[in-house]
C-alpha atoms as a printed R data frame, in Angstrom:
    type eleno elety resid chain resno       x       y      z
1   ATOM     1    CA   UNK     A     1 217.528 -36.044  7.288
2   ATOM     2    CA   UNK     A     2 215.030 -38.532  8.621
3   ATOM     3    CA   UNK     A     3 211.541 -37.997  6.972
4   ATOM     4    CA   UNK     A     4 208.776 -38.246  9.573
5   ATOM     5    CA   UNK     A     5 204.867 -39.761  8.044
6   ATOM     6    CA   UNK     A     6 201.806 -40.315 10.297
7   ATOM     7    CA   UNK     A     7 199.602 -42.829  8.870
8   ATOM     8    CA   UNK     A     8 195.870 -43.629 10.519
9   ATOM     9    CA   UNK     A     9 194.171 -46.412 11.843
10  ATOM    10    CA   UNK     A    10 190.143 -46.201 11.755
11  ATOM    11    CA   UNK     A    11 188.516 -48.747 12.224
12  ATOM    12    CA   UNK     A    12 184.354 -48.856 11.590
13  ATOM    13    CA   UNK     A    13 181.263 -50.030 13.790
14  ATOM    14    CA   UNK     A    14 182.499 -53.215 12.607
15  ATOM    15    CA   UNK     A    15 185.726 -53.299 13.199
16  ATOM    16    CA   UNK     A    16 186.787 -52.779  9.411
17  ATOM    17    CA   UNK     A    17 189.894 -50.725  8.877
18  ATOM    18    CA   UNK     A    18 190.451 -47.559  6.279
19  ATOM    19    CA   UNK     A    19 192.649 -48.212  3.195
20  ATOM    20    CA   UNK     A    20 193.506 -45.841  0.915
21  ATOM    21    CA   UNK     A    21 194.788 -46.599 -3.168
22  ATOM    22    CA   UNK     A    22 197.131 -44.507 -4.674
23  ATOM    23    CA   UNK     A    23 196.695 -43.103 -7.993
24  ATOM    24    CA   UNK     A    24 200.433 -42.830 -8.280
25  ATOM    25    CA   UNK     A    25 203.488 -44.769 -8.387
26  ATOM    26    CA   UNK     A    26 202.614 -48.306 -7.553
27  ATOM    27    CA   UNK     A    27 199.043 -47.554 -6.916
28  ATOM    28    CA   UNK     A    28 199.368 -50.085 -3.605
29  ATOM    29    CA   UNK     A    29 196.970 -49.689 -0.823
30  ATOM    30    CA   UNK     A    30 197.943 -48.110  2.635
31  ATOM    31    CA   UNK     A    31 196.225 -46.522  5.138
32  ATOM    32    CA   UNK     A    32 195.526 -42.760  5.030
33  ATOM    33    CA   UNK     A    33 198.825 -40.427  6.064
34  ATOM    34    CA   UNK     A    34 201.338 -38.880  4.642
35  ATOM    35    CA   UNK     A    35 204.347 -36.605  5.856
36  ATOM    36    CA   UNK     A    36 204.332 -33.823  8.666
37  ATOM    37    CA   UNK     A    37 204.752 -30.533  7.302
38  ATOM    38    CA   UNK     A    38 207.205 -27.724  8.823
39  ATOM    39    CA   UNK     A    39 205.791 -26.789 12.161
40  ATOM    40    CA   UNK     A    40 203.007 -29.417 12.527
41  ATOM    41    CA   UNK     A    41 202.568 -31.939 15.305
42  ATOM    42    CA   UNK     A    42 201.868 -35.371 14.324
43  ATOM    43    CA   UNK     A    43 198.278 -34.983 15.535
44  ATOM    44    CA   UNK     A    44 197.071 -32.243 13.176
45  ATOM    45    CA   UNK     A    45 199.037 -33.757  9.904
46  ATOM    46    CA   UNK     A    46 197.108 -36.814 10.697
47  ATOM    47    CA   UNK     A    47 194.066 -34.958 11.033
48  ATOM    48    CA   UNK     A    48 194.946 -32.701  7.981
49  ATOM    49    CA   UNK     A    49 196.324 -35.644  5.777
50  ATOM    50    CA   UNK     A    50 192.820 -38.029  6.414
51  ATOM    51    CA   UNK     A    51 190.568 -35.472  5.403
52  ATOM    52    CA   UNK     A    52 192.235 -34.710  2.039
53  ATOM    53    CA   UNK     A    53 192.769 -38.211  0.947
54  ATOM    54    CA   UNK     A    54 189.424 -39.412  2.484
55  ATOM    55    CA   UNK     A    55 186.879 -36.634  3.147
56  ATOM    56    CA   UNK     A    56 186.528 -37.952  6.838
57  ATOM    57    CA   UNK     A    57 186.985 -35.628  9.631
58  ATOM    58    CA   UNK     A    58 189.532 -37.684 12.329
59  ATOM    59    CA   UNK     A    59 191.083 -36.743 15.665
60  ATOM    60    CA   UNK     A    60 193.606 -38.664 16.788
61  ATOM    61    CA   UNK     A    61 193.093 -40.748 19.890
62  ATOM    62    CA   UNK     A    62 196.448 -42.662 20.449
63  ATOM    63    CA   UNK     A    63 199.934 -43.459 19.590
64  ATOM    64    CA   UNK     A    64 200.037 -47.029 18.199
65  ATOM    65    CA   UNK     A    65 203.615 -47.826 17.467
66  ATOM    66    CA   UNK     A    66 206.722 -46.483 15.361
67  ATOM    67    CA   UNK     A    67 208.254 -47.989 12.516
68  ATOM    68    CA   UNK     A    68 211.204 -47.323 11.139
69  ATOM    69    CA   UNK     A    69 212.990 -47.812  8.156
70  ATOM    70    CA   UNK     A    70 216.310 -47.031  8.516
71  ATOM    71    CA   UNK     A    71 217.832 -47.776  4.930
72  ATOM    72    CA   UNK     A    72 215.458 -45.031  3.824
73  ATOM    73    CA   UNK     A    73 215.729 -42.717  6.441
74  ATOM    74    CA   UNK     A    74 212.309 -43.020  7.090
75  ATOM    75    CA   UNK     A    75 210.212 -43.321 10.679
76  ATOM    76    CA   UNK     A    76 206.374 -43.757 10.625
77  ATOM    77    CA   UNK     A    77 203.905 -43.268 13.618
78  ATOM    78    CA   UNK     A    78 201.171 -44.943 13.219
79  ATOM    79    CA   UNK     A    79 198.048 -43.505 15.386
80  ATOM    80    CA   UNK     A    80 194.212 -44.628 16.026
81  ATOM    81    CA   UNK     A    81 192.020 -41.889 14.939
82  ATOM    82    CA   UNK     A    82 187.967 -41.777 15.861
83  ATOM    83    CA   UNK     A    83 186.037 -40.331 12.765
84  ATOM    84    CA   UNK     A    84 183.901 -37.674 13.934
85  ATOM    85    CA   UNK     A    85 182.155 -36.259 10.624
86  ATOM    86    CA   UNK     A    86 182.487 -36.843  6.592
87  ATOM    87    CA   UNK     A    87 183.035 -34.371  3.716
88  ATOM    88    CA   UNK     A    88 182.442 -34.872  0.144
89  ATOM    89    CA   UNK     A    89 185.326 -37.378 -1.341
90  ATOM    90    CA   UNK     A    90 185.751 -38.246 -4.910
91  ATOM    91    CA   UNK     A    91 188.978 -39.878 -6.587
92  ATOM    92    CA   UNK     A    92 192.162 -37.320 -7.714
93  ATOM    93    CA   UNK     A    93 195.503 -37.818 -8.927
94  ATOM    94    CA   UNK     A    94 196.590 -38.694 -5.170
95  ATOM    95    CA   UNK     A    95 193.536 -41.193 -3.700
96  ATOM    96    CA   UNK     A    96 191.843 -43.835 -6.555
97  ATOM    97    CA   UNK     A    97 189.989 -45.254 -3.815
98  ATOM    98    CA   UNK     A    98 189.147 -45.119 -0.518
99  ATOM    99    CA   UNK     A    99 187.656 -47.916  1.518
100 ATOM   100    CA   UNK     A   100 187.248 -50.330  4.954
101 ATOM   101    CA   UNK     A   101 188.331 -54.031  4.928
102 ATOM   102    CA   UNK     A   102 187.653 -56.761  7.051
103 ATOM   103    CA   UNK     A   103 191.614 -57.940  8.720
104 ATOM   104    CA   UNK     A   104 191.456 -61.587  6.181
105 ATOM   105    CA   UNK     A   105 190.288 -59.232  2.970
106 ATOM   106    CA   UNK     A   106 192.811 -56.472  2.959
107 ATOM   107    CA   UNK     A   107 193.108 -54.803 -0.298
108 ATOM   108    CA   UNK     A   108 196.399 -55.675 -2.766
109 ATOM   109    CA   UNK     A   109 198.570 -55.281 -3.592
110 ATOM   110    CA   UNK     A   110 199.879 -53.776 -0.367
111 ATOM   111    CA   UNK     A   111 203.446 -53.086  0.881
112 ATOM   112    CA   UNK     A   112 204.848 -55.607  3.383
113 ATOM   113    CA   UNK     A   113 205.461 -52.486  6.208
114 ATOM   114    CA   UNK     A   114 201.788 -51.115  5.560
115 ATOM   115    CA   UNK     A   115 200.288 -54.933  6.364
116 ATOM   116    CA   UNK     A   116 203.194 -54.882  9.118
117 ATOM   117    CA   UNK     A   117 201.059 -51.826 10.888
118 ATOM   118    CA   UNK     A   118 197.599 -52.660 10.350
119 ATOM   119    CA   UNK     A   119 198.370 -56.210 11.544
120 ATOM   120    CA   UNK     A   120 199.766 -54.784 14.900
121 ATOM   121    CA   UNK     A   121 196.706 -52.705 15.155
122 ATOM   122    CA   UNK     A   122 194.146 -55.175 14.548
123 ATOM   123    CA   UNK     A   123 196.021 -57.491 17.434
124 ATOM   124    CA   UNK     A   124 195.980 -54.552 19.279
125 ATOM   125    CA   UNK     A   125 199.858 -53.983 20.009
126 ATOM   126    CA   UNK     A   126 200.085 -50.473 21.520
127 ATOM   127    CA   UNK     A   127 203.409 -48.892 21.794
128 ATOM   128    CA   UNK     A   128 205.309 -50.900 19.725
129 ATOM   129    CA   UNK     A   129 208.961 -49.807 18.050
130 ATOM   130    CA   UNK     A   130 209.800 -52.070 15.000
131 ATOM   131    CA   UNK     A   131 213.192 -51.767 12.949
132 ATOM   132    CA   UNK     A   132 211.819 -52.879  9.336
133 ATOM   133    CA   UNK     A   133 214.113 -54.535  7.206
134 ATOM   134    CA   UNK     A   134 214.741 -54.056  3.728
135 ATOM   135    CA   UNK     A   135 211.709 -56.371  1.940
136 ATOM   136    CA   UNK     A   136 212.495 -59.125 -0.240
């Protein structure tokens, strides 16, 4: 069964985008998301998912693209969110850090698909489908 994630793209006043570190597995950098939960829409996991691994309070504004990984099974929308408020935030055993990079400063290590996305968002490519390939 194909696994559905949402992952966000915020950018700031100055047109810095939101990465996220894990504090698990490879401890990479990616943008806030995760997977859609049984009777969600892709809007409100977004929403849901951004707050707990951030402490911002999002609403999703648009569809950006949709990636898919098909030797995993996996598909991934990615979606601009506005922020529109801020809880408190401190690192867990899910989020080490949070953070907003400049497009020639993102955070590493980072998997290939993740800079795949943000680089389609910061050259502003709306409603794009990519097929990723297995990396290398």
């Amino acid at each position: 069964m194909t696994t559905i994630g949402v992952f966000a793209v915020i950018f700031d006043s100055e047109r810095r985008i939101l990465c996220v570190k894990r504090a698990y597995g490879p401890q990479n950098w990616t943008t806030p998301g995760g997977r859609l939960e049984s009777g969600e829409s892709p809007g409100a996991a977004l929403e849901r998912e951004v707050q707990e691994e951030t402490g911002y309070i999002v609403r999703a504004r648009q569809l950006l693209g949709v990636y898919a990984a098909t030797f995993k099974d996996d598909l991934v929308l990615s979606i601009e969110a506005d922020i529109i408020g801020q809880e408190a935030w401190e690192p867990n055993a899910e989020i080490a850090e949070v953070g907003f990079f400049t497009p020639d400063a993102l955070p590493q290590p980072m998997h290939p698909f993740t800079a795949t996305r943000i680089r389609d968002a910061i050259e502003e490519r709306i409603g794009i489908i990519r097929v990723l390939e297995t990396p290398t």
